[in-house]
Structures are given as C-alpha cells and as structure tokens.
Amino acid sequence: MTHQRSLSALTRRAAAFAVTAALLLATAGCSMPLFPDGSEASPKASASPSASAKAQSTKGSDAGDKSNDAGSATPQASEASAQDKAKAILATMSVEQKAGQLMMVPLFAGNGATDVQSLVQNDHVGSVLLLGNWKGGTNAVAQVSSTLQGYTSGVGLLICADQEGGQVQHLTGSGFDTMPSAVKQGQMSVDDLRTSAKTWGGQLKSAGVNVDLAPVAGTVQTASRSQNAPIGALDRDFGLDATGNGQHAAAFVNGMRDAGVMTSIKHFPGLGGVTGNTDFTDSGITDATTTLDGGQIEGFRQALQANPDMVMMSLATYSQIDPNEPAAFSSTILNDYLRGTLGYQGVVTSDSMSAAALGSIPAKELGVRFVSAGGDLICIGANDYVRPILTGLVQKAQSDPAFAQQVDQAALRVLTLKVNAGLAG
C-alpha cells in the first residue's frame, strides 16, 4: 500500500488516522511500519549516513568522548584525501549520475534485487533501503545485498536498514538478534549499550548492510508518552532526559562503528514534541516547544559528539525556529544551525519523502527543496515517488547553475562518505 497523490488530502488524512489508531505502530523515519503479526503496512522510508563527518559542538558525554578511538565506520583514508578522491570521481560524472547519488530508493521484503536493477544501472541510483519484514535471516539478506552491489560499477551502494529495536526492526530471522526497544536500551549503561550495538552491527555487516538508520536522539516533550505518536508511543527513544538520550545515542553510534556499520541519528531537531506521526498524517505535526537553545536539541548535541555518519531531518515544522518550512526544507535549521552552528559537515538525509506530512507538495519539487536547504541524501519510501523526484533534480540542475552547484556539493558529501567506507575511490 502506497500513498497516492490522487487521494485528496482529506481522504489521505482519514486513512492515516485509521491506520495509526488501529495499529499504534506507525514508525516515523525512512521506514515501513509493520502490523503486529509482522505483515507489511504502508511503505515509508527512513533515513541515511556520512562516515567522515566531524561535528564540532559543545562538551561531549563519556560515550561521545570515546568516539575518537574508532574513527569512521570503515576508515580508509584521511578526511582530506577522501575528499580529494571524491572530487576526482565527481569530476567524471554527468548531472544524471550526480543526481542518482542523492537518491535512496526502497526495496520491499519479498521482492528481488531486480526490482531496482534498472534504477541502479541506468539511473545511477546510489543507495537502497530495505523495507518491510525481511524474515529470511542474515544469509538471505546477504544474497540480496551482494546482488545489489553487483549492479554497480566504480561506486558502490549504501545498503540501508531501519534497525532501531523493539517495534522498529525490519531485518529478522536466523543470525539477527531480537533487539530490545530503545527504552530498554536506555536502561543499559552506555558501555553495555555500545557492546550490544557492536553485536547488532556485526549481524548487519554479515548481511551486507552498511548503514543503520538509527538511533533516535530526540526526547519526548508531550504531556504523556502515548500522546507522542511517532516516538513515545512506540518506545523509540531511550526514555531518558535529553542528555541521557544523547549519551545513549552516542553509545549506539560508537557500537555500530566498532562493527564497521554506519549510522544516522534522527529526526533532527526532534519529533518528541508533536502528537501526529509525519509518516501518516499532516495534522498534529507542528512543534511549538522546541528551540535552538535547550530542550531536546541537547540530545542531538550529545549524539553529535560520536561523529555519526548521517543526520536525518524531521518532516515536522518548528514554530519557534522556522514556522514556514518543515525542518527538512528549512535552511535555517539544516544549513544555518546544523551545519553552521553545530559544525556538522557530513551527509544529511531526509525522512521519507513519500510521507503524508508532505502530501500537499508535488513530488517533483520534494528533492529540489531538500537539496536547496542544504540536504544530501533523499530517502524515499514509495516506488511511485522515485521517478518524479529524480526528474525534478535533474531538470532543476540543468536549468539553474546555482542549484547545480548545490547538487555538486551534496554529491561530494555522499561520495566522500563512500570513499571513507571503502565503496569508492
């Protein structure tokens, strides 16, 4: 089941509320929520990584301070040499190839790798997200991952999954542990969580998955956890205060890095202050409490100390920061604050561009608006959005030199990440 733009906003909103109320399993993020029995619900996508990014923020937690002993997920080169190699690759690319590197497309459980073969080989798509309930275990996923990588030439794929734990774990079966919810992970010490995350990361790596679109670094701000549909109601946060959440997020990032797997903290600047799930509704998704000088932002400051490979942007709107744009389209939040004030220079990914929160925006404009705000990797959770978004990027870059330069900058960040991860150069 996908979101169709032919549905009216009213129909889509009603359908979204029905699904959310019935299941209470809507996972915000570039991910697909699952029914309680594990069958697939509406396709949604989740986020993505930047291995060489260095966040220069305020004092770090103990977990964050340990990040420097591990470096990037799979360190291959210094930052300067990695970027030089990425620039050399970029110089050989057409506009279409550059745009393809900014795309993360879905591959649903039960479908073969051939479903995205043409996108990878002919449209130069550079990232694939495994969505749905993949029950076959590590060996089955590894076969798919290997086939996908075989479609590439020169620059490998980011193969991503949404493995947070609890109700958000899309890869299961032999070889994959059943991960506890983030709230239960929050009851661990940061050292124990790092050790567990290394184990879970090793399982992903054995399956050929090189990016985990996790962890959630936000903090619930609503009066009760159940009122916060995207995070609190699903136990997707660590269940602590902002500092504790950030320290545990850093430990998760470091553990995954220890296993050679990249991560994406999400959903910046936090989904803890909204009542609606952006995946399924365009109502209740304005946060009136979050500011840039405290609250749940502190969780992200702490998590950034671990130098996560990616940061995923929220699709909610933050009236105290930028009341006019969702965070993913806000240059104030993304470019000025995340990149400028916090100093994060790595890959920034979007939450799912096929989410109901963005249903009033033509699909062709979605990627353009994200890249214009300073974003890099466009996460897509529904197949029918892929072609319009890709076409929009290419046409805008061909007609607008300033936007073409932004595409170059975004592609350079993605390629630098891939060089550091041993996927290019």
Coordinates of C-alpha atoms in Angstrom, one line a residue:
M1 CA 0.0 0.0 0.0
T2 CA 1.5 3.3 -1.0
H3 CA 0.5 7.0 -0.6
Q4 CA -1.1 8.1 -3.9
R5 CA -1.2 11.7 -4.8
S6 CA -4.6 11.2 -6.4
L7 CA -6.1 10.9 -3.0
S8 CA -7.5 14.1 -1.6
A9 CA -5.8 15.4 1.5
L10 CA -9.0 14.6 3.5
T11 CA -9.0 11.1 2.3
R12 CA -5.4 10.6 3.0
R13 CA -5.7 12.1 6.4
A14 CA -8.6 9.9 7.3
A15 CA -6.8 6.8 6.1
A16 CA -3.7 7.7 8.0
F17 CA -5.6 8.2 11.3
A18 CA -7.4 4.9 10.8
V19 CA -4.1 3.1 10.3
T20 CA -2.5 4.8 13.2
A21 CA -5.4 4.3 15.6
A22 CA -5.8 0.7 14.7
L23 CA -2.1 -0.3 14.8
L24 CA -0.3 2.2 17.0
L25 CA 2.8 1.0 15.0
A26 CA 3.5 3.9 12.7
T27 CA 7.2 4.4 12.7
A28 CA 8.4 7.9 11.8
G29 CA 11.6 7.7 9.8
C30 CA 12.6 6.4 6.5
S31 CA 10.9 3.1 7.4
M32 CA 7.9 0.9 6.9
P33 CA 5.6 0.3 9.9
L34 CA 4.6 -3.3 10.5
F35 CA 1.3 -4.9 11.6
P36 CA 1.5 -6.7 15.0
D37 CA 1.7 -10.0 13.1
G38 CA 4.7 -8.7 11.1
S39 CA 3.0 -8.2 7.8
E40 CA 3.6 -5.0 5.9
A41 CA 1.7 -1.8 6.3
S42 CA 2.1 1.4 4.4
P43 CA 5.5 1.9 2.9
K44 CA 7.6 4.6 4.5
A45 CA 11.2 5.1 4.4
S46 CA 13.8 6.1 7.0
A47 CA 17.0 7.9 6.8
S48 CA 20.9 7.6 5.9
P49 CA 24.9 8.2 6.8
S50 CA 28.1 10.3 6.4
A51 CA 31.2 8.4 7.7
S52 CA 33.8 11.2 7.8
A53 CA 31.7 14.0 9.3
K54 CA 33.0 15.7 12.3
A55 CA 30.6 17.6 14.5
Q56 CA 32.1 20.4 16.4
S57 CA 29.7 21.1 19.2
T58 CA 29.8 21.6 23.0
K59 CA 31.0 19.3 25.7
G60 CA 30.5 15.6 25.0
S61 CA 29.3 12.8 27.1
D62 CA 31.5 9.9 28.2
A63 CA 30.1 7.9 25.3
G64 CA 30.8 10.7 22.9
D65 CA 34.3 11.1 24.2
K66 CA 35.0 7.5 23.3
S67 CA 34.1 8.1 19.6
N68 CA 37.5 9.2 18.5
D69 CA 39.1 5.9 19.2
A70 CA 37.1 4.3 16.5
G71 CA 37.0 6.9 13.7
S72 CA 34.7 6.3 10.8
A73 CA 32.7 3.1 10.3
T74 CA 35.3 1.6 8.0
P75 CA 38.2 4.1 7.9
Q76 CA 40.0 4.0 4.6
A77 CA 41.6 7.4 4.2
S78 CA 42.2 10.7 5.9
E79 CA 39.4 13.3 5.5
A80 CA 41.4 15.4 3.1
S81 CA 42.5 12.5 0.9
A82 CA 39.0 11.1 1.0
Q83 CA 37.5 14.3 -0.2
D84 CA 40.2 14.6 -2.9
K85 CA 39.3 11.2 -4.2
A86 CA 35.6 12.1 -4.1
K87 CA 36.2 15.3 -6.1
A88 CA 38.1 13.3 -8.7
I89 CA 35.1 10.9 -9.0
L90 CA 32.6 13.8 -9.1
A91 CA 34.5 15.4 -12.0
T92 CA 33.8 12.4 -14.2
M93 CA 30.1 12.4 -13.5
S94 CA 27.2 13.7 -15.6
V95 CA 24.3 15.6 -14.0
E96 CA 22.2 12.4 -14.1
Q97 CA 24.9 10.5 -12.2
K98 CA 25.3 13.1 -9.6
A99 CA 21.6 13.3 -9.0
G100 CA 21.5 9.5 -8.8
Q101 CA 23.9 9.6 -5.9
L102 CA 21.4 11.7 -3.9
M103 CA 18.7 9.0 -4.1
M104 CA 17.8 6.3 -1.6
V105 CA 15.2 4.1 -3.1
P106 CA 13.1 1.3 -1.5
L107 CA 13.4 -2.4 -2.0
F108 CA 10.5 -4.2 -0.2
A109 CA 10.6 -7.5 1.5
G110 CA 9.5 -10.3 -0.7
N111 CA 10.9 -8.6 -3.9
G112 CA 14.1 -9.5 -5.6
A113 CA 17.0 -7.2 -6.2
T114 CA 16.0 -7.0 -9.8
D115 CA 13.2 -4.6 -8.8
V116 CA 15.8 -1.8 -8.5
Q117 CA 18.3 -3.1 -11.1
S118 CA 17.4 -0.5 -13.7
L119 CA 17.4 2.3 -11.2
V120 CA 21.0 1.4 -10.2
Q121 CA 22.4 0.6 -13.6
N122 CA 20.5 3.1 -15.8
D123 CA 19.6 5.9 -13.4
H124 CA 22.7 5.8 -11.3
V125 CA 20.9 5.5 -8.0
G126 CA 23.4 5.2 -5.2
S127 CA 21.5 3.9 -2.2
V128 CA 18.9 1.3 -1.5
L129 CA 16.7 0.9 1.6
L130 CA 15.5 -2.5 2.7
L131 CA 11.9 -2.0 3.8
G132 CA 9.2 -4.3 5.2
N133 CA 9.5 -7.5 7.2
W134 CA 12.6 -9.4 5.9
K135 CA 12.3 -12.7 7.8
G136 CA 15.0 -14.7 6.0
G137 CA 17.9 -14.0 8.3
T138 CA 21.4 -12.8 7.5
N139 CA 22.1 -15.2 4.7
A140 CA 19.1 -14.3 2.7
V141 CA 19.7 -10.6 3.1
A142 CA 23.4 -11.1 2.2
Q143 CA 22.4 -12.7 -1.1
V144 CA 20.3 -9.7 -1.9
S145 CA 23.0 -7.2 -0.8
S146 CA 25.6 -9.0 -2.9
T147 CA 23.3 -8.9 -6.0
L148 CA 22.7 -5.2 -5.5
Q149 CA 26.4 -4.4 -5.2
G150 CA 26.9 -6.4 -8.4
Y151 CA 24.8 -3.9 -10.3
T152 CA 27.3 -1.1 -9.6
S153 CA 30.4 0.0 -11.5
G154 CA 33.0 2.1 -9.8
V155 CA 30.9 3.4 -6.9
G156 CA 29.2 1.0 -4.5
L157 CA 25.8 1.3 -2.9
L158 CA 24.8 2.4 0.5
I159 CA 22.5 -0.5 1.6
C160 CA 20.4 0.7 4.5
A161 CA 18.0 -0.7 7.0
D162 CA 15.9 0.6 9.9
Q163 CA 17.2 -1.4 12.8
E164 CA 16.3 0.5 16.0
G165 CA 14.9 -2.3 18.1
G166 CA 11.5 -3.1 19.6
Q167 CA 8.8 -2.3 17.1
V168 CA 11.2 -0.9 14.5
Q169 CA 13.4 -3.8 13.3
H170 CA 12.9 -4.8 9.7
L171 CA 15.5 -7.5 9.4
T172 CA 14.8 -10.6 11.4
G173 CA 15.4 -14.4 11.3
S174 CA 18.4 -16.6 11.7
G175 CA 21.5 -14.5 12.5
F176 CA 19.7 -11.4 13.7
D177 CA 19.1 -10.9 17.4
T178 CA 15.7 -9.6 18.5
M179 CA 16.7 -6.2 19.6
P180 CA 15.1 -4.6 22.7
S181 CA 13.2 -1.3 22.3
A182 CA 15.2 1.9 22.7
V183 CA 13.6 2.5 26.1
K184 CA 15.0 -0.9 27.3
Q185 CA 18.4 0.1 25.7
G186 CA 18.2 3.3 27.7
Q187 CA 18.2 1.1 30.9
M188 CA 21.6 -0.2 30.0
S189 CA 24.9 1.6 30.8
V190 CA 26.4 3.4 27.9
D191 CA 29.3 0.8 27.9
D192 CA 26.9 -2.1 27.8
L193 CA 24.8 -0.5 25.0
R194 CA 27.9 0.1 23.0
T195 CA 28.8 -3.6 23.3
S196 CA 25.4 -4.7 22.3
A197 CA 25.3 -2.3 19.4
K198 CA 28.6 -3.8 18.2
T199 CA 27.0 -7.2 18.2
W200 CA 23.9 -6.0 16.3
G201 CA 26.1 -4.1 13.9
G202 CA 28.1 -7.2 13.2
Q203 CA 25.0 -9.0 12.2
L204 CA 24.1 -6.2 9.8
K205 CA 27.6 -6.2 8.3
S206 CA 27.4 -10.0 7.8
A207 CA 24.2 -9.4 5.8
G208 CA 25.9 -6.8 3.6
V209 CA 24.0 -3.9 5.2
N210 CA 26.4 -1.0 5.7
V211 CA 24.0 1.7 7.1
D212 CA 21.7 1.5 10.1
L213 CA 19.2 4.4 10.0
A214 CA 19.3 4.7 13.8
P215 CA 19.3 5.8 16.6
V216 CA 16.5 8.2 17.6
A217 CA 18.2 11.1 19.5
G218 CA 15.1 13.1 20.3
T219 CA 13.3 13.5 23.6
V220 CA 9.6 13.2 24.3
Q221 CA 8.1 16.6 25.2
T222 CA 4.4 15.9 25.3
A223 CA 2.4 15.5 28.5
S224 CA 2.4 11.8 28.2
R225 CA 4.4 9.3 26.1
S226 CA 1.3 8.0 24.5
Q227 CA 0.4 11.4 23.1
N228 CA 3.6 11.4 21.1
A229 CA 2.6 9.1 18.3
P230 CA 5.9 8.9 16.3
I231 CA 8.3 8.3 19.2
G232 CA 7.0 8.0 22.7
A233 CA 4.0 5.7 21.9
L234 CA 6.4 3.3 20.2
D235 CA 9.3 3.4 22.7
R236 CA 11.7 4.6 20.0
D237 CA 13.6 7.0 22.3
F238 CA 15.9 5.9 25.1
G239 CA 13.3 7.1 27.7
L240 CA 15.7 9.4 29.5
D241 CA 16.2 13.2 29.7
A242 CA 17.8 14.9 26.7
T243 CA 21.4 14.5 27.9
G244 CA 20.8 10.8 28.8
N245 CA 19.2 10.2 25.4
G246 CA 22.1 11.8 23.6
Q247 CA 24.7 9.8 25.5
H248 CA 23.0 6.6 24.7
A249 CA 22.6 7.6 21.1
A250 CA 26.3 8.2 21.0
A251 CA 27.0 4.8 22.5
F252 CA 24.8 3.1 19.9
V253 CA 26.6 5.0 17.1
N254 CA 30.0 4.0 18.5
G255 CA 29.0 0.4 18.9
M256 CA 27.8 0.2 15.3
R257 CA 31.0 1.9 14.1
D258 CA 33.0 -0.7 16.1
A259 CA 31.3 -3.3 13.9
G260 CA 32.0 -1.3 10.7
V261 CA 28.4 -0.1 10.2
M262 CA 27.4 3.5 9.6
T263 CA 24.6 5.2 11.4
S264 CA 22.1 8.1 11.1
I265 CA 20.9 9.9 14.2
K266 CA 17.3 11.1 13.8
H267 CA 15.0 13.0 13.4
F268 CA 16.6 16.5 13.7
P269 CA 15.7 18.6 15.6
G270 CA 13.5 16.0 17.3
L271 CA 10.0 14.5 16.9
G272 CA 9.3 14.4 20.7
G273 CA 7.1 17.5 20.8
V274 CA 4.4 16.6 18.2
T275 CA 1.3 14.5 18.5
G276 CA 1.0 13.3 14.9
N277 CA 3.2 10.8 13.1
T278 CA 4.5 12.6 10.0
D279 CA 4.5 9.3 8.1
F280 CA 0.7 9.0 8.2
T281 CA -0.7 12.5 8.8
D282 CA -0.3 16.2 8.1
S283 CA -2.1 17.1 11.4
G284 CA -0.5 17.5 14.8
I285 CA 3.0 17.8 13.3
T286 CA 3.8 21.4 14.3
D287 CA 6.2 21.5 17.3
A288 CA 5.5 24.7 19.4
T289 CA 8.1 24.0 22.1
T290 CA 11.5 23.1 20.6
T291 CA 14.0 25.9 20.5
L292 CA 17.7 26.0 19.4
D293 CA 19.0 26.7 23.0
G294 CA 17.8 23.8 25.0
G295 CA 15.2 21.0 25.3
Q296 CA 15.5 18.0 23.0
I297 CA 18.2 19.7 20.9
E298 CA 20.6 18.8 23.7
G299 CA 20.2 15.2 22.9
F300 CA 21.4 15.8 19.4
R301 CA 24.4 17.9 20.6
Q302 CA 25.4 14.9 22.8
A303 CA 24.9 12.4 20.0
L304 CA 26.9 14.5 17.5
Q305 CA 30.0 14.0 19.8
A306 CA 30.1 10.5 18.4
N307 CA 30.5 11.8 14.8
P308 CA 27.5 9.9 13.4
D309 CA 27.8 9.2 9.7
M310 CA 24.5 10.9 8.9
V311 CA 21.8 13.1 10.4
M312 CA 18.2 12.6 9.3
M313 CA 15.9 15.6 9.2
S314 CA 12.4 15.7 10.6
L315 CA 9.4 16.5 8.5
A316 CA 7.7 18.3 11.3
T317 CA 7.5 22.1 11.4
Y318 CA 9.0 24.0 14.4
S319 CA 7.2 27.3 15.1
Q320 CA 9.8 28.6 17.5
I321 CA 12.6 28.2 14.9
D322 CA 11.2 28.3 11.4
P323 CA 7.4 28.4 11.2
N324 CA 7.3 28.4 7.4
E325 CA 9.0 25.2 6.4
P326 CA 9.3 21.6 7.6
A327 CA 12.8 21.0 9.1
A328 CA 13.9 19.1 6.0
F329 CA 13.2 22.1 3.8
S330 CA 14.4 24.8 6.3
S331 CA 17.8 26.3 5.5
T332 CA 17.6 28.0 8.9
I333 CA 17.5 24.6 10.7
L334 CA 19.6 22.5 8.3
N335 CA 22.2 24.8 6.8
D336 CA 22.5 27.6 9.3
Y337 CA 22.1 25.7 12.6
L338 CA 23.1 22.1 12.0
R339 CA 25.9 22.8 9.5
G340 CA 26.8 26.3 10.7
T341 CA 26.3 26.5 14.5
L342 CA 26.8 22.8 15.3
G343 CA 29.5 22.4 12.7
Y344 CA 28.2 19.1 11.2
Q345 CA 29.6 18.7 7.7
G346 CA 28.6 15.2 6.9
V347 CA 25.7 13.7 5.0
V348 CA 22.3 14.9 5.8
T349 CA 19.4 12.6 4.8
S350 CA 15.7 13.3 4.7
D351 CA 12.9 11.4 6.4
S352 CA 10.7 9.6 3.9
M353 CA 9.7 12.0 1.1
S354 CA 6.6 9.9 0.5
A355 CA 5.2 10.7 3.9
A356 CA 1.8 12.1 4.4
A357 CA 3.2 15.2 6.0
L358 CA 4.4 16.3 2.6
G359 CA 1.3 15.2 0.7
S360 CA 0.4 18.8 -0.5
I361 CA 3.8 19.3 -2.2
P362 CA 4.2 18.0 -5.8
A363 CA 6.6 15.0 -5.8
K364 CA 8.8 16.7 -8.5
E365 CA 9.6 19.5 -6.0
L366 CA 10.5 17.4 -3.0
G367 CA 14.1 16.6 -3.7
V368 CA 14.8 20.1 -5.1
R369 CA 13.5 21.7 -1.9
F370 CA 15.6 19.4 0.3
V371 CA 18.8 19.9 -1.6
S372 CA 18.2 23.7 -1.8
A373 CA 18.0 23.8 2.0
G374 CA 21.4 22.0 2.3
G375 CA 20.4 18.3 2.3
D376 CA 22.1 15.5 0.5
L377 CA 20.5 12.0 0.6
I378 CA 16.8 11.8 -0.3
C379 CA 15.1 8.9 1.4
I380 CA 12.0 7.6 -0.4
G381 CA 9.6 5.1 0.9
A382 CA 7.3 4.5 -2.1
N383 CA 8.3 3.5 -5.6
D384 CA 6.0 5.9 -7.4
Y385 CA 7.9 8.9 -5.9
V386 CA 11.3 7.8 -7.2
R387 CA 11.0 8.9 -10.9
P388 CA 9.4 12.4 -10.2
I389 CA 11.9 13.2 -7.5
L390 CA 14.9 12.2 -9.7
T391 CA 13.5 14.0 -12.8
G392 CA 12.9 17.2 -10.7
L393 CA 16.6 17.1 -9.5
V394 CA 18.0 16.7 -13.0
Q395 CA 15.8 19.3 -14.7
K396 CA 16.4 21.9 -12.0
A397 CA 20.2 21.3 -12.1
Q398 CA 20.2 21.6 -15.9
S399 CA 18.3 24.9 -15.8
D400 CA 19.7 26.5 -12.7
P401 CA 23.6 26.8 -12.3
A402 CA 23.2 27.8 -8.6
F403 CA 21.2 24.6 -7.9
A404 CA 23.6 22.6 -10.0
Q405 CA 26.4 23.7 -7.6
Q406 CA 24.3 22.6 -4.6
V407 CA 23.9 19.2 -6.3
D408 CA 27.6 19.0 -6.7
Q409 CA 28.1 19.8 -3.0
A410 CA 25.6 17.2 -1.9
A411 CA 27.1 14.5 -4.2
L412 CA 30.5 15.3 -3.0
R413 CA 29.5 14.7 0.6
V414 CA 27.9 11.4 -0.3
L415 CA 30.9 10.3 -2.4
T416 CA 33.3 11.3 0.5
L417 CA 31.2 9.1 2.8
K418 CA 31.6 6.2 0.3
V419 CA 35.3 6.7 -0.1
N420 CA 35.7 6.5 3.7
A421 CA 33.5 3.4 3.8
G422 CA 35.6 1.7 1.1
L423 CA 32.8 1.9 -1.5
A424 CA 34.5 4.3 -3.9
G425 CA 37.9 5.6 -4.9

